[in-house]
Coordinates of C-alpha atoms in Angstrom, one line a residue:
Chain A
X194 CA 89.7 114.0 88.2
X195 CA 91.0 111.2 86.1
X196 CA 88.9 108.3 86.8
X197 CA 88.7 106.3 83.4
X198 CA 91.6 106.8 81.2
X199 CA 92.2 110.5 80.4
X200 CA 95.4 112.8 80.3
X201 CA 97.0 114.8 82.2
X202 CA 99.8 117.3 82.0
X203 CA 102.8 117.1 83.8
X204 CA 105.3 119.8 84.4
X205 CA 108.4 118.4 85.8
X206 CA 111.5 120.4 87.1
X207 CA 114.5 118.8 85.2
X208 CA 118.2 119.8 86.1
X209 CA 121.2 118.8 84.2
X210 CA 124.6 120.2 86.3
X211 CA 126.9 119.2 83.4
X212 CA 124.4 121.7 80.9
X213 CA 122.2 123.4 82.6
X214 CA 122.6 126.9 84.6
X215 CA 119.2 127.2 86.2
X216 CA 116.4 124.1 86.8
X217 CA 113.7 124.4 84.3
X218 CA 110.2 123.0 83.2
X219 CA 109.3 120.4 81.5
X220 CA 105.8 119.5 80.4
X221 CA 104.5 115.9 79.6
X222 CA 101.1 114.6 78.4
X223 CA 100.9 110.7 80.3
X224 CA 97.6 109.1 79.5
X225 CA 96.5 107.7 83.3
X226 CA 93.8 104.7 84.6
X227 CA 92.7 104.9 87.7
X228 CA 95.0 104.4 91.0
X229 CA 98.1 105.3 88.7
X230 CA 100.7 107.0 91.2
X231 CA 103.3 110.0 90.2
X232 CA 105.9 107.1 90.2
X233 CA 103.7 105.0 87.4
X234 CA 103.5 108.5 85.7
X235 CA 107.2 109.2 86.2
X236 CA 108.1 105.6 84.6
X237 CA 106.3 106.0 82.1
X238 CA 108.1 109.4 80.8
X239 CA 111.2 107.2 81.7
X240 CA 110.1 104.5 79.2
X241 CA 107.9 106.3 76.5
X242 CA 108.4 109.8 76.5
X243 CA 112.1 111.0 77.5
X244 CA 114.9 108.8 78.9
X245 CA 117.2 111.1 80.3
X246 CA 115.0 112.1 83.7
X247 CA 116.5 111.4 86.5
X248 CA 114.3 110.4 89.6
X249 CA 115.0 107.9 92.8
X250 CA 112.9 104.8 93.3
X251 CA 113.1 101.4 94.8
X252 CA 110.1 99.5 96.9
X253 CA 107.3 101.4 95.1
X254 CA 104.9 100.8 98.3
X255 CA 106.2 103.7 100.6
X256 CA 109.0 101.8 102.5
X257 CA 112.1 102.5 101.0
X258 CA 111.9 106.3 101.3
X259 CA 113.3 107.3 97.8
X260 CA 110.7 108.7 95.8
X261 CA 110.1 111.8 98.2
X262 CA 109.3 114.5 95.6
X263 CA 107.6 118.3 95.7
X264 CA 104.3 117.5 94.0
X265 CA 101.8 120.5 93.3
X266 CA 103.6 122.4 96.1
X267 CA 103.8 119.5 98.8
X268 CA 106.1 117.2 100.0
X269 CA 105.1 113.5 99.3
X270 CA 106.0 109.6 98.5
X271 CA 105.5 109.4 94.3
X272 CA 104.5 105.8 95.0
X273 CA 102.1 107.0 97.3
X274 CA 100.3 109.5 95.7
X275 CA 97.5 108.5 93.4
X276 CA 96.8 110.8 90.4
X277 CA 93.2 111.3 91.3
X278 CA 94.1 112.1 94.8
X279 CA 95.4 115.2 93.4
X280 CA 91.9 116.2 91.8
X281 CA 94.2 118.2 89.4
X282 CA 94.6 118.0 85.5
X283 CA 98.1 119.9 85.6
X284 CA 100.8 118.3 88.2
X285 CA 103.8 120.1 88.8
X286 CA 106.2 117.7 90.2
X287 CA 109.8 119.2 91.8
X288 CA 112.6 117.8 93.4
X289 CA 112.6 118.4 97.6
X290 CA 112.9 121.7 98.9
X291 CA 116.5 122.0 101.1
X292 CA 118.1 119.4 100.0
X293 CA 120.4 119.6 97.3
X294 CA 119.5 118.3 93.6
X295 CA 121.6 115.7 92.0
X296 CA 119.8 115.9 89.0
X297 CA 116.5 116.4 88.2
X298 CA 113.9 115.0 90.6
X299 CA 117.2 113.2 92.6
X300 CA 118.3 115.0 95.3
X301 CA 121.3 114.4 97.9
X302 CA 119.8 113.2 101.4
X303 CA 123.6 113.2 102.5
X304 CA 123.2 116.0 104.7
X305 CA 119.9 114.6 106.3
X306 CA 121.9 111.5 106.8
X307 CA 125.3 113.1 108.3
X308 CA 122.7 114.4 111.3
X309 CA 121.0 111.3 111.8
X310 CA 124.2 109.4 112.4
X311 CA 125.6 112.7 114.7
X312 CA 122.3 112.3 117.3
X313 CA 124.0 108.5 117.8
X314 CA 120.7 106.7 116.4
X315 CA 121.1 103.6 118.5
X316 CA 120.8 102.0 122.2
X317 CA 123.6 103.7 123.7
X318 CA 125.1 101.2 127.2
X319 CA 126.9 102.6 129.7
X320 CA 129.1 99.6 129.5
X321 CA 130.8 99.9 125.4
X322 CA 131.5 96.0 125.4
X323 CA 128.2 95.5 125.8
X324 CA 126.7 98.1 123.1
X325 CA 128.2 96.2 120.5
X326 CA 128.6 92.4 121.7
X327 CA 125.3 91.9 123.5
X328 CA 124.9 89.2 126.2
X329 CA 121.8 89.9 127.8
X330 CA 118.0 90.4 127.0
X331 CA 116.4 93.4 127.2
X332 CA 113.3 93.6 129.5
X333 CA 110.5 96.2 128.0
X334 CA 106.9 96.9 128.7
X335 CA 104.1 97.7 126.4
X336 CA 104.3 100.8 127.6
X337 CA 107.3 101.8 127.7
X338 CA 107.4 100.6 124.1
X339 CA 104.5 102.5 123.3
X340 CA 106.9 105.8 124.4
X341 CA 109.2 105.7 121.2
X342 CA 107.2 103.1 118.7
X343 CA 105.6 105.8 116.5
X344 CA 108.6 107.5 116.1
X345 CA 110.5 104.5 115.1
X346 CA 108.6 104.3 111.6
X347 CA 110.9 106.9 110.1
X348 CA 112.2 105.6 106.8
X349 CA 114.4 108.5 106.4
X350 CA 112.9 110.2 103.5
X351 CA 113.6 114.0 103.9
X352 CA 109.9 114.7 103.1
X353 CA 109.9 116.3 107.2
X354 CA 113.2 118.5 106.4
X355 CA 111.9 119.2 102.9
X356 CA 108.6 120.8 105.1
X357 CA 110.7 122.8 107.7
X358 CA 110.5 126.4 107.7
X359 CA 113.8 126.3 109.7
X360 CA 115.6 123.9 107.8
X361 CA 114.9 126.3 104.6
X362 CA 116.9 129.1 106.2
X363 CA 119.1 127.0 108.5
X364 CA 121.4 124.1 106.4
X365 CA 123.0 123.5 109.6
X366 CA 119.6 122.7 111.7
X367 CA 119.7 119.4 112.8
X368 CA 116.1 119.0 111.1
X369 CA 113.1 117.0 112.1
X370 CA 114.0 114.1 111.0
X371 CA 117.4 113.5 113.2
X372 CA 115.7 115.0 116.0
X373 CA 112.6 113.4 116.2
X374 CA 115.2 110.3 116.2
X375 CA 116.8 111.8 119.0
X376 CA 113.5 111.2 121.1
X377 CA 113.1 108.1 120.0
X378 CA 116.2 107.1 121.3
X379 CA 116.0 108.9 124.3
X380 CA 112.9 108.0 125.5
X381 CA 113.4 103.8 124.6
X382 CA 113.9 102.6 128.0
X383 CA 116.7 100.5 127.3
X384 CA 119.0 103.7 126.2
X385 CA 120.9 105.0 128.3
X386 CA 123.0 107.9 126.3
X387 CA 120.1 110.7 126.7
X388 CA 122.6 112.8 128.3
X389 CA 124.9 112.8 125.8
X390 CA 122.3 112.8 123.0
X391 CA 121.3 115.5 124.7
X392 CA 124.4 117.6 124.6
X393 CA 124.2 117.3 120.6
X394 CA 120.3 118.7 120.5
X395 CA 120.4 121.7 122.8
X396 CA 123.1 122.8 120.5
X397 CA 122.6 126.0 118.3
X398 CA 121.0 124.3 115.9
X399 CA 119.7 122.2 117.4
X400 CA 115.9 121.5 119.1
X401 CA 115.5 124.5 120.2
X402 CA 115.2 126.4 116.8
X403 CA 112.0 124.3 115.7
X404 CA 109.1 126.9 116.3
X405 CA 106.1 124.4 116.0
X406 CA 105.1 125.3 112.4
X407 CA 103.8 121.7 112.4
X408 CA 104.2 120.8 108.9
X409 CA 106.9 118.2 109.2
X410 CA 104.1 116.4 111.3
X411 CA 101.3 116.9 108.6
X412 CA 103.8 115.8 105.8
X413 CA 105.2 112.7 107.3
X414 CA 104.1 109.8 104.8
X415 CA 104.0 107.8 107.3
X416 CA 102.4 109.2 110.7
X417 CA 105.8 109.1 112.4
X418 CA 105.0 113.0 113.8
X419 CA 108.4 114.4 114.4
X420 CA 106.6 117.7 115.8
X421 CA 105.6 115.9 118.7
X422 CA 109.4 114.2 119.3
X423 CA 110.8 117.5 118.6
X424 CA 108.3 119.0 121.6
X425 CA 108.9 115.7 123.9
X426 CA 113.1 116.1 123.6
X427 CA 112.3 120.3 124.3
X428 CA 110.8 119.0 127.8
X429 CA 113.3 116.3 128.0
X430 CA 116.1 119.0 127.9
X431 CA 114.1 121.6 130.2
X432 CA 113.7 118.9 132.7
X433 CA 117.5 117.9 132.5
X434 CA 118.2 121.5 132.3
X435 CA 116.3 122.6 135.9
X436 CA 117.2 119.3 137.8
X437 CA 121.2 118.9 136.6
X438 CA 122.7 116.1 134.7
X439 CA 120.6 113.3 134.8
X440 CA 122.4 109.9 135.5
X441 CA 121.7 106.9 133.1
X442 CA 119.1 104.7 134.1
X443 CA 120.1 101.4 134.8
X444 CA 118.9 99.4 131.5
X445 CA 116.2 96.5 132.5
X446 CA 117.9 93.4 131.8
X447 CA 116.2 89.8 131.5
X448 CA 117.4 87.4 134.5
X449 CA 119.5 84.6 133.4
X450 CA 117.5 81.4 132.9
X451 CA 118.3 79.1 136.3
X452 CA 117.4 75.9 134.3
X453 CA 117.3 75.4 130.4
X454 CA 113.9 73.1 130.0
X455 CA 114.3 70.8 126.9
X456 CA 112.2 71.9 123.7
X457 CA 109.5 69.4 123.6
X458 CA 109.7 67.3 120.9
X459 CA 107.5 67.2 117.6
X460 CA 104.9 64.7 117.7
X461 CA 105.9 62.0 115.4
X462 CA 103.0 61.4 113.9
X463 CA 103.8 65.1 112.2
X464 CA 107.3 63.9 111.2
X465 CA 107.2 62.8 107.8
Chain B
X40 CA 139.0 113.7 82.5
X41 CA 135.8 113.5 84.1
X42 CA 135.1 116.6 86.6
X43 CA 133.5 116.3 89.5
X44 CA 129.4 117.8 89.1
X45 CA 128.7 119.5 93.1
X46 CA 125.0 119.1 93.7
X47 CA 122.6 122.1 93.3
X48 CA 122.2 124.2 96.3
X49 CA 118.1 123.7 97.1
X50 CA 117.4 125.7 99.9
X51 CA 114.0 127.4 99.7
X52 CA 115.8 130.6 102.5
X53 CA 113.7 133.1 103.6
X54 CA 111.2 132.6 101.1
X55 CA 110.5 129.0 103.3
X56 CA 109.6 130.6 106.1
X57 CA 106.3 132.9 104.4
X58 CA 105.9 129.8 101.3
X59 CA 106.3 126.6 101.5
X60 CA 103.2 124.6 99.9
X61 CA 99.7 124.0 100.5
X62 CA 99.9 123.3 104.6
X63 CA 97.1 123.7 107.3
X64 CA 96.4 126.1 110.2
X65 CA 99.3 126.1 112.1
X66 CA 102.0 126.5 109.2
X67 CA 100.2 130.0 108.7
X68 CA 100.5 130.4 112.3
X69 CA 103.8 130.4 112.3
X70 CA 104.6 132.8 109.8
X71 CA 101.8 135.3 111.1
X72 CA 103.8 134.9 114.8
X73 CA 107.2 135.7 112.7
X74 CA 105.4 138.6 111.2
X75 CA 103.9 140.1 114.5
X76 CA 107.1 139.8 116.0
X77 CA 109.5 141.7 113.8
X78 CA 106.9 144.3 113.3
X79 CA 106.7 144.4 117.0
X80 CA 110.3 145.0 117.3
X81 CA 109.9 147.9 114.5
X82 CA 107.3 149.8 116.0
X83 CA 109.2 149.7 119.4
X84 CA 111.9 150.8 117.8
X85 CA 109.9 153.7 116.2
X86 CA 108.0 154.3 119.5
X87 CA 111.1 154.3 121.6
X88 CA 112.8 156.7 118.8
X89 CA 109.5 158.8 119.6
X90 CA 109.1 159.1 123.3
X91 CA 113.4 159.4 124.0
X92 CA 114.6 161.7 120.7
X93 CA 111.7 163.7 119.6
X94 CA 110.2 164.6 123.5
X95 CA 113.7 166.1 124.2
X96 CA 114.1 168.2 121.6
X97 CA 111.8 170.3 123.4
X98 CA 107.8 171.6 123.4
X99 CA 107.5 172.5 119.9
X100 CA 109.3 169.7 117.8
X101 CA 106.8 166.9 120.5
X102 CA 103.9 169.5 119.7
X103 CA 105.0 169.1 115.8
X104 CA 105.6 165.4 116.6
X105 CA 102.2 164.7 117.7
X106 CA 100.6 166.9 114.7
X107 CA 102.7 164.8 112.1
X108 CA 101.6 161.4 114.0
X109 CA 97.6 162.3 114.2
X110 CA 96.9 160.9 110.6
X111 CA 94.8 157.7 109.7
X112 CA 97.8 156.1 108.3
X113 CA 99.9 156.2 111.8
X114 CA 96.2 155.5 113.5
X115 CA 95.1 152.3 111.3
X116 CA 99.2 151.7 112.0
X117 CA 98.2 151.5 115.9
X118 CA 95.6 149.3 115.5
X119 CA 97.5 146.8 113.4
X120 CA 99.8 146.8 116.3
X121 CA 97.3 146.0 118.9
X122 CA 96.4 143.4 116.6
X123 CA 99.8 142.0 116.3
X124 CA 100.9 142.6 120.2
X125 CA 97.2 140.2 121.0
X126 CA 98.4 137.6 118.2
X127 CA 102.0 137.8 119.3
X128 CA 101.4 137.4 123.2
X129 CA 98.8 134.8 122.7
X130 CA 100.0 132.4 119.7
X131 CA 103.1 132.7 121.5
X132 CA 101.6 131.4 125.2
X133 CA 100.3 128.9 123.4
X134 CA 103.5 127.7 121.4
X135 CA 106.0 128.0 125.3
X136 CA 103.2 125.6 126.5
X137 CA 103.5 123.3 123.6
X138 CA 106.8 123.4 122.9
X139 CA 107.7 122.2 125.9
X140 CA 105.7 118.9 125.2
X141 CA 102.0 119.8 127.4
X142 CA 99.4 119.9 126.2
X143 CA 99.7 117.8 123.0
X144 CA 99.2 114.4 124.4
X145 CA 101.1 111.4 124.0
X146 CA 102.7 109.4 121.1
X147 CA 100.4 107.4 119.0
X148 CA 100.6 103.9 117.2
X149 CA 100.8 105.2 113.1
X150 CA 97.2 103.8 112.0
X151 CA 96.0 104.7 108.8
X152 CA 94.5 107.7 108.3
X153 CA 97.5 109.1 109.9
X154 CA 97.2 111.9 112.5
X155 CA 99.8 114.3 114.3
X156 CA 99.9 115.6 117.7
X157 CA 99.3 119.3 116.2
X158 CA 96.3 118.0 114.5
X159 CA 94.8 116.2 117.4
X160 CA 94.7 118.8 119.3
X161 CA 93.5 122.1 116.9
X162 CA 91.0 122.2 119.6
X163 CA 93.4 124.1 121.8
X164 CA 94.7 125.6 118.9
X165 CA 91.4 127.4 118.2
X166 CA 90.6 128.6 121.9
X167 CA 93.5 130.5 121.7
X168 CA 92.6 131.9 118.6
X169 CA 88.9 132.8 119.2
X170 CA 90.2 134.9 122.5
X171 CA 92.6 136.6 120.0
X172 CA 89.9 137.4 117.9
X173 CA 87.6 138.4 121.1
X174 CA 90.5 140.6 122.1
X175 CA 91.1 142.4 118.9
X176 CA 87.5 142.9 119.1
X177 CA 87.5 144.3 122.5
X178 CA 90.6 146.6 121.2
X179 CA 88.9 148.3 118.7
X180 CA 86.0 149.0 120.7
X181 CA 88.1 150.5 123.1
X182 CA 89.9 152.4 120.1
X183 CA 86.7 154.3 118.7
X184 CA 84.3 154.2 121.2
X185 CA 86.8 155.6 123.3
X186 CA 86.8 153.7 127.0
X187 CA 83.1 152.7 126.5
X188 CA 84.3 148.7 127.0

């Protein structure tokens, strides 16, 4: 474990798709200190050692989403992942299984992002004017914000899909990631579109094909637990399934004020 | 003129389904209920081809049947189906009542250490798996000491 300054070797997948047929190895000696991520190590290959490798990056603090990456055989964050974490003197980093590679470590989360936007991520109104010109204010308790609030952490990385057993075989599987999304729309209490969100996840891709495997859940950088959305929308659609269509919900709206009370003014002896 | 460079196809396939990294528990469940299953559907197939085909060709090709089948191989092949009909039936009770969102409790603010659902509840997880393991025990019993449990 690299805890004062020592080496280690890494082996990263490089792909070139104006010269190279097949993806191949690459290995790299990076001198590391302690709490050095696979990003620091990555930018430093970048800037010492070989130019040309390609990688994403952005926020460096696991926010952005773009440095998902297959390290030793694992879907993480590289600006998450400490060296020492790994407990490893080799690290094999790769780009993310089922999502196409751009070049090298960069993949194309297109696809992932085409079946976000199809589950219609956002408060759906039964009143269109209203979806996209609001008037009112939405009323919402704790708990019904509690419902949906750990799903809405999702910064659309692709780590989940890159996990998914069924998204390896299926490219047209909606994927964790849109339909644990689905849930979170569905079950915010201020939606009212889960019957046609519905329609989209009961498809044959759709919910249905996730088989538990659970290790979109484990993977998820960031606790959102897309297994458990993906099960919640599967009871969700029994439900609507055995009792019919389900009508929309009327959304909770905050009563207009009856009288606008003047803001009290700032204390002059604050005022400069 | 500068062509246009597709992205590489990256889907892991098949191969996803039996490898795809270091996971826990449940990931290995999942291909061990995928492997039950289809060789579930292969011995049926095999048994059905068995018990329809070969038993109405008449008393000596079943007697000749029967010879051929009473090896170790075919026997140790019998077992490994118990096996696989106790993971199959059980794992798979315990994935319809999951899957349809009971008995994994409720969403969870993210807190650092993270934990999922899946994880939480391993509990459940492992009840199901020690009466698998009590019932495969049972089988075998029953298998060599001949109705004696």
């Amino acid at each position: 474990m690299p805890d004062k300054e020592t080496s280690v070797t890494f082996k990263v997948q490089r792909f070139d798709p104006e010269k190279d047929k097949q993806p191949r190895m690459q290995e790299f000696i990076v001198p590391t200190r302690r709490g050095m991520t696979i990003l620091d190590a990555l930018l430093y290959i970048k800037e010492n050692l070989d130019g040309t490798l390609a990688f994403r990056t952005s926020c460096r603090m696991g926010i952005c989403g773009s440095c998902g990456m297959y390290i030793n055989n694992y879907p993480r964050l590289a600006c998450h992942t400490q060296i020492a974490e790994l407990e490893s003197a080799v690290v094999t980093v790769k780009p993310l299984p089922n999502s196409p590679i751009i070049k090298d470590l960069a993949v194309d989360l297109q696809p992932m992002f085409d079946k976000h936007k199809s589950i219609k991520p956002y408060i759906v109104q039964e009143n269109k004017t209203e979806e996209s010109n609001l008037t009112h204010e939405y009323v919402q308790k704790p708990e019904e914000v509690e419902e949906y609030e750990q799903f809405s952490y999702c910064i659309k990385c692709g780590i989940c899909v890159a996990a998914c057993p069924t998204s390896a075989s299926d490219a047209k599987f909606l994927g964790p990631q849109a339909l644990g999304q689905a849930y979170r729309y569905c079950a915010d209490s201020r939606d009212a579109g889960s019957a046609e969100r519905l329609t989209i996840t009961e498809s044959n891709h759709g919910a249905w094909r996730c088989h538990l495997a659970g290790a979109c859940s484990e993977a998820c950088p960031k606790g959102v637990d897309p297994g458990l959305a993906i099960q919640l929308l599967k009871n969700k659609m029994a439900k609507q399934a055995l009792a019919g269509p389900q009508k929309n919900k009327k959304v909770a709206i905050y009563p207009e004020p009856k009288e606008i009370k003047p803001r009290v003014a700032v204390p002059p002896f604050t005022a400069k | 003129m500068q062509t246009e460079v597709k992205p590489r196809p990256n889907q892991l396939g098949i191969v996803g389904w039996f490898w795809g990294g270091n996971y826990k528990i449940e990931r290995y469940l999942y291909i061990l209920h995928r492997v039950t299953g289809v060789g579930l559907i292969l011995f049926a197939m095999f048994h059905l081809f068995e018990t329809t085909v070969m038993r109405n060709q008449g008393e000596s090709v079943w007697e000749m049947t029967m010879r051929f089948l009473a090896n170790p191989i075919f026997e140790i092949g019998l077992i490994l189906v118990g096996f696989a009909f106790v993971i199959h039936m059980l794992n798979g009770a315990r994935l319809i009542i999951q899957e349809l969102g009971y008995l994994l409790g409720r969403p969870k603010r993210p807190v650092y250490p993270y934990s999922d659902a899946i994880r939480r509840k391993r509990g459940i997880t492992m009840i199901f798996m020690a009466v698998i393991i009590v019932l495969m025990v049972v089988f075998v019993l029953n298998r060599f000491i001949g109705g004696a449990v």
